[in-house]
């Protein structure tokens, strides 16, 4: 077949020019070489392809059939070559990227914005799915690159780090104050306070009784202890109490980020009592900002809310380990355009 390809090219040029000498001239080979190649092709196919005369050559019926098919083939090759040259000249190409909605919005978007400015003719398609689904799309060859949090995948896939992210818990000051007030009201008076009050009431001649007698009559007024007078009292809840007693808002269990936080809870022996599952990081941030509860979010994604005072961070007794976000891909199947994008992001040396 490989040898026949040369014969086909010589046959095609001879038929197109209607002359062996003109075909030899266009192919930069001798006339005897053209004649010999045509003869060998005829012998190989078992058909006479040309009727030869002093005026030149003309196609037989079989030769015409072969010529029509070869014309389509060589035209396609010519179109392919021109397209590749055009792609090279204009920087055209296509990249298919898989990424979660949050990573797309807060990380990928800025890289894409700068890349598109330099490569306006590249076609980019985005599939937004959680990490596990992104990995499956990559294995099925439905995307070229996946932007994920570092997850073991194995060969032949390669993970290149892009940046670190940090999980944190946020809420509003109002929600935290109300939570503190609610939990303080549920605590009974201490034994010491009860004993002290009993002593005052049972010793009529004590200085304490005289002090009580000096208080003016305030019948009809409600007296609040300092402990309950204001949510922002000196008594505060521990981190463990906040996380276990609050309305804790987390990503759903099918998310890799949720599994990471669940492992953190197990390690720190934290047992949240009330969990609201949400499948979108942006909703977690928005719900926390309206005082709906305590949300577990990525600090880098909520930094503007923290800086503006819309939410506050819950101080943690044990820091949550940082996570790494990066690109996952099969190095052996990367297109030139995909490599160009990874190099642009500083994530590929191929």
Coordinates of C-alpha atoms in Angstrom, one line a residue:
X1 CA 0.0 0.0 0.0
X2 CA 2.8 2.4 0.9
X3 CA 4.4 1.9 -2.6
X4 CA 1.1 2.2 -4.2
X5 CA 0.6 5.7 -2.7
X6 CA 3.6 6.9 -4.8
X7 CA 2.1 5.2 -7.9
X8 CA -1.3 6.8 -7.2
X9 CA 0.3 10.3 -7.0
X10 CA 2.1 9.7 -10.3
X11 CA -1.1 8.3 -11.9
X12 CA -3.1 11.3 -10.6
X13 CA -0.6 13.9 -12.0
X14 CA -0.5 12.1 -15.4
X15 CA -4.3 12.0 -15.7
X16 CA -4.6 15.6 -14.6
X17 CA -2.1 16.8 -17.2
X18 CA -3.0 14.3 -19.9
X19 CA 0.7 13.8 -20.6
X20 CA 3.5 11.7 -19.2
X21 CA 6.0 14.4 -20.0
X22 CA 4.1 17.1 -18.2
X23 CA 3.5 14.8 -15.2
X24 CA 7.3 14.1 -15.1
X25 CA 7.9 17.9 -15.1
X26 CA 5.5 18.7 -12.3
X27 CA 6.8 15.8 -10.2
X28 CA 10.5 16.5 -10.9
X29 CA 11.2 13.0 -12.1
X30 CA 12.1 11.4 -15.5
X31 CA 9.5 10.4 -18.1
X32 CA 10.7 6.7 -18.0
X33 CA 10.1 6.8 -14.2
X34 CA 6.5 8.0 -14.8
X35 CA 5.8 5.4 -17.5
X36 CA 7.3 2.6 -15.3
X37 CA 5.2 3.6 -12.3
X38 CA 1.9 3.8 -14.3
X39 CA 2.6 0.3 -15.8
X40 CA 3.3 -1.2 -12.3
X41 CA 0.1 0.3 -10.9
X42 CA -1.9 -1.1 -13.8
X43 CA -0.3 -4.5 -13.2
X44 CA -1.1 -4.3 -9.5
X45 CA -4.8 -3.4 -10.0
X46 CA -5.3 -5.7 -13.0
X47 CA -6.7 -2.9 -15.2
X48 CA -5.5 -0.7 -18.0
X49 CA -5.8 2.9 -16.9
X50 CA -4.6 4.9 -19.9
X51 CA -4.9 4.7 -23.6
X52 CA -1.6 6.0 -25.0
X53 CA -1.1 7.9 -28.2
X54 CA 1.4 10.2 -29.8
X55 CA -0.7 13.2 -28.6
X56 CA -0.5 12.0 -25.0
X57 CA -2.7 9.8 -22.8
X58 CA -6.4 9.6 -21.9
X59 CA -8.2 7.7 -19.2
X60 CA -10.0 4.4 -19.7
X61 CA -13.3 3.8 -18.0
X62 CA -11.5 2.1 -15.1
X63 CA -8.9 4.9 -15.1
X64 CA -11.6 7.5 -14.9
X65 CA -13.2 5.8 -11.9
X66 CA -9.8 5.6 -10.1
X67 CA -9.1 9.3 -10.9
X68 CA -12.4 10.5 -9.4
X69 CA -11.7 8.8 -6.1
X70 CA -8.1 10.0 -6.0
X71 CA -9.2 13.5 -6.8
X72 CA -11.4 13.6 -3.7
X73 CA -8.6 12.1 -1.6
X74 CA -5.9 14.5 -2.8
X75 CA -8.2 17.5 -2.5
X76 CA -8.9 16.5 1.2
X77 CA -5.2 16.2 1.8
X78 CA -4.7 19.7 0.3
X79 CA -7.5 21.1 2.4
X80 CA -6.0 19.5 5.5
X81 CA -2.6 21.0 4.9
X82 CA -4.1 24.5 4.3
X83 CA -6.1 24.2 7.5
X84 CA -3.0 23.2 9.5
X85 CA -1.1 26.2 8.1
X86 CA -4.0 28.4 9.0
X87 CA -4.2 27.0 12.5
X88 CA -0.5 27.7 12.9
X89 CA -0.8 31.2 11.5
X90 CA -3.8 32.3 13.6
X91 CA -3.1 30.2 16.7
X92 CA -6.4 28.3 16.3
X93 CA -7.3 25.1 18.1
X94 CA -9.6 23.7 20.8
X95 CA -9.3 23.0 24.5
X96 CA -11.9 21.0 26.5
X97 CA -11.6 21.7 30.3
X98 CA -13.5 20.0 33.1
X99 CA -13.8 21.9 36.4
X100 CA -16.2 22.5 39.3
X101 CA -18.3 25.7 39.3
X102 CA -16.4 27.2 42.2
X103 CA -12.9 26.5 40.9
X104 CA -14.0 27.8 37.5
X105 CA -15.3 31.1 38.9
X106 CA -12.6 31.8 41.5
X107 CA -9.5 30.3 39.8
X108 CA -9.8 29.2 36.2
X109 CA -11.6 32.4 35.0
X110 CA -8.7 34.7 35.5
X111 CA -6.3 32.4 33.6
X112 CA -8.8 32.0 30.7
X113 CA -9.3 35.8 30.5
X114 CA -5.6 36.4 30.0
X115 CA -5.1 33.4 27.7
X116 CA -8.0 34.4 25.4
X117 CA -6.5 37.9 25.0
X118 CA -3.4 36.4 23.6
X119 CA -5.1 33.5 21.7
X120 CA -8.5 34.9 20.5
X121 CA -9.0 32.1 17.9
X122 CA -8.8 29.2 20.3
X123 CA -12.1 27.5 20.9
X124 CA -12.6 26.7 24.6
X125 CA -15.3 24.4 26.0
X126 CA -16.0 24.1 29.7
X127 CA -17.7 21.2 31.5
X128 CA -18.7 22.1 35.1
X129 CA -18.9 19.1 37.3
X130 CA -17.6 18.0 40.8
X131 CA -14.1 16.5 40.9
X132 CA -15.1 12.9 40.7
X133 CA -17.1 13.5 37.5
X134 CA -14.3 15.6 36.0
X135 CA -11.9 12.6 36.5
X136 CA -14.4 10.3 34.8
X137 CA -14.8 12.7 31.8
X138 CA -11.0 12.8 31.5
X139 CA -10.7 9.0 31.5
X140 CA -13.4 8.8 28.8
X141 CA -11.5 11.3 26.7
X142 CA -14.4 13.8 26.8
X143 CA -12.1 16.6 28.1
X144 CA -8.5 17.4 27.6
X145 CA -7.7 18.9 31.0
X146 CA -9.3 18.8 34.5
X147 CA -8.9 21.5 37.1
X148 CA -9.3 19.7 40.5
X149 CA -8.2 19.5 44.1
X150 CA -5.4 17.1 44.3
X151 CA -6.9 13.6 44.2
X152 CA -5.0 10.3 43.6
X153 CA -5.7 9.1 40.1
X154 CA -2.7 7.1 39.0
X155 CA -1.0 6.5 35.6
X156 CA -1.1 7.7 32.9
X157 CA -2.6 10.8 34.4
X158 CA -0.4 13.6 35.7
X159 CA -1.3 16.2 38.3
X160 CA 0.5 19.6 38.2
X161 CA -0.1 22.0 41.1
X162 CA -1.4 25.5 40.4
X163 CA -2.1 27.1 43.8
X164 CA -3.1 26.3 47.4
X165 CA -6.4 26.9 49.0
X166 CA -7.5 27.0 52.7
X167 CA -10.8 25.9 54.1
X168 CA -12.4 27.9 56.9
X169 CA -15.7 28.5 58.8
X170 CA -17.5 31.8 58.5
X171 CA -20.7 33.3 59.8
X172 CA -22.0 36.8 60.7
X173 CA -21.3 38.4 64.1
X174 CA -25.1 38.7 64.6
X175 CA -25.5 34.9 64.2
X176 CA -22.6 34.2 66.5
X177 CA -24.0 36.6 69.2
X178 CA -27.5 35.0 69.0
X179 CA -26.0 31.5 69.1
X180 CA -24.0 32.5 72.2
X181 CA -27.1 34.0 73.9
X182 CA -29.2 31.0 73.1
X183 CA -26.6 28.6 74.5
X184 CA -26.0 30.7 77.6
X185 CA -29.7 30.8 78.4
X186 CA -29.7 27.0 78.4
X187 CA -27.0 26.8 81.1
X188 CA -28.5 26.5 84.7
X189 CA -27.3 28.7 87.5
X190 CA -24.1 27.5 89.1
X191 CA -24.2 25.9 92.6
X192 CA -22.0 28.7 93.9
X193 CA -24.5 31.4 92.9
X194 CA -27.4 29.4 94.3
X195 CA -25.6 28.8 97.7
X196 CA -24.8 32.5 97.9
X197 CA -28.4 33.5 97.3
X198 CA -29.6 31.0 99.9
X199 CA -27.2 32.4 102.6
X200 CA -28.5 35.9 102.0
X201 CA -32.1 34.9 102.4
X202 CA -31.5 32.8 105.5
X203 CA -29.3 35.3 107.5
X204 CA -31.5 38.3 108.2
X205 CA -28.8 40.2 110.1
X206 CA -26.1 39.8 107.5
X207 CA -24.6 42.8 105.7
X208 CA -26.0 41.4 102.5
X209 CA -29.6 41.6 103.8
X210 CA -29.1 45.2 104.8
X211 CA -27.8 45.9 101.2
X212 CA -30.9 44.3 99.8
X213 CA -33.1 46.3 102.1
X214 CA -31.5 49.5 100.7
X215 CA -32.7 48.7 97.2
X216 CA -35.8 50.8 96.3
X217 CA -39.1 49.1 95.5
X218 CA -39.0 48.2 91.8
X219 CA -42.2 46.1 91.6
X220 CA -43.3 45.6 88.1
X221 CA -39.9 45.9 86.5
X222 CA -38.0 43.0 84.9
X223 CA -34.4 42.7 86.0
X224 CA -31.9 41.0 83.7
X225 CA -28.6 39.6 84.9
X226 CA -25.6 40.9 83.1
X227 CA -25.1 37.4 81.6
X228 CA -28.3 37.7 79.6
X229 CA -28.5 41.4 79.1
X230 CA -26.4 41.5 76.0
X231 CA -25.4 38.9 73.4
X232 CA -21.9 40.3 73.4
X233 CA -21.2 39.6 77.0
X234 CA -17.8 38.4 78.2
X235 CA -18.9 34.8 78.1
X236 CA -18.2 33.2 74.8
X237 CA -18.5 29.8 73.2
X238 CA -15.6 27.6 72.3
X239 CA -14.8 26.6 68.7
X240 CA -16.1 23.1 69.5
X241 CA -19.3 24.4 70.9
X242 CA -19.9 26.7 67.8
X243 CA -19.3 23.9 65.3
X244 CA -21.4 21.4 67.2
X245 CA -24.3 23.6 68.2
X246 CA -24.7 25.9 65.2
X247 CA -26.6 25.4 62.0
X248 CA -23.5 24.1 60.1
X249 CA -23.7 24.5 56.3
X250 CA -21.5 22.1 54.3
X251 CA -21.2 20.9 50.7
X252 CA -23.0 17.6 50.1
X253 CA -21.3 14.3 50.7
X254 CA -20.6 13.6 47.1
X255 CA -18.1 16.4 47.0
X256 CA -14.4 15.9 47.5
X257 CA -14.3 19.1 49.7
X258 CA -16.9 17.6 52.0
X259 CA -15.0 14.4 52.4
X260 CA -11.9 16.4 53.3
X261 CA -13.8 18.3 56.0
X262 CA -15.5 15.2 57.3
X263 CA -12.0 13.8 57.8
X264 CA -11.0 17.0 59.7
X265 CA -14.0 16.5 62.0
X266 CA -13.1 12.9 62.7
X267 CA -9.5 13.9 63.5
X268 CA -10.5 16.7 65.8
X269 CA -13.3 14.6 67.4
X270 CA -16.0 17.2 66.4
X271 CA -19.6 16.0 66.1
X272 CA -21.8 18.6 64.4
X273 CA -25.4 18.3 65.6
X274 CA -27.2 20.1 62.8
X275 CA -25.9 20.0 59.2
X276 CA -27.4 21.6 56.2
X277 CA -26.1 20.2 52.9
X278 CA -25.7 22.5 49.9
X279 CA -24.2 21.6 46.5
X280 CA -22.8 25.0 45.6
X281 CA -20.0 27.0 47.3
X282 CA -21.5 30.3 46.2
X283 CA -24.7 29.5 48.0
X284 CA -22.8 28.6 51.1
X285 CA -21.1 32.0 51.1
X286 CA -24.4 33.8 50.5
X287 CA -26.3 31.9 53.2
X288 CA -23.5 32.6 55.7
X289 CA -23.6 36.3 54.8
X290 CA -27.3 36.6 55.6
X291 CA -26.8 35.0 59.0
X292 CA -28.3 31.6 58.2
X293 CA -25.6 29.7 60.1
X294 CA -21.9 28.8 60.0
X295 CA -20.6 27.8 56.6
X296 CA -17.5 25.8 55.6
X297 CA -16.0 27.6 52.6
X298 CA -12.6 28.3 51.0
X299 CA -11.0 31.4 52.5
X300 CA -9.7 32.6 49.1
X301 CA -13.2 32.5 47.7
X302 CA -14.8 34.5 50.6
X303 CA -12.0 37.0 51.2
X304 CA -14.0 40.0 49.9
X305 CA -16.8 39.2 52.4
X306 CA -14.3 38.9 55.2
X307 CA -12.6 42.2 54.3
X308 CA -15.9 44.1 54.1
X309 CA -17.1 42.7 57.4
X310 CA -20.1 40.8 55.9
X311 CA -18.8 37.6 57.6
X312 CA -16.3 36.7 60.2
X313 CA -14.0 33.7 60.5
X314 CA -14.4 31.3 63.3
X315 CA -11.0 30.8 65.1
X316 CA -10.0 27.2 65.1
X317 CA -8.2 25.2 67.8
X318 CA -6.7 23.1 65.1
X319 CA -5.8 24.5 61.6
X320 CA -7.4 22.8 58.6
X321 CA -4.6 21.5 56.3
X322 CA -4.2 23.4 53.1
X323 CA -5.2 21.8 49.8
X324 CA -3.7 22.0 46.4
X325 CA -5.5 22.9 43.2
X326 CA -4.0 21.9 39.9
X327 CA -4.5 20.5 36.4
X328 CA -5.0 16.8 35.7
X329 CA -4.2 15.5 32.2
X330 CA -2.8 12.6 30.2
X331 CA 0.5 13.9 28.9
X332 CA 0.6 11.5 26.0
X333 CA -2.7 12.7 24.6
X334 CA -2.3 16.4 25.0
X335 CA -2.9 18.5 21.9
X336 CA -0.6 21.3 20.9
X337 CA -3.2 23.9 22.0
X338 CA -3.7 22.2 25.4
X339 CA 0.0 22.2 26.0
X340 CA 0.1 25.9 25.0
X341 CA -2.6 26.6 27.6
X342 CA -0.8 24.7 30.4
X343 CA 2.5 26.4 29.6
X344 CA 0.7 29.7 29.8
X345 CA -0.5 28.8 33.3
X346 CA 3.0 27.7 34.2
X347 CA 1.9 24.1 34.6
X348 CA 3.5 22.1 31.8
X349 CA 7.1 21.5 30.7
X350 CA 6.3 19.5 27.6

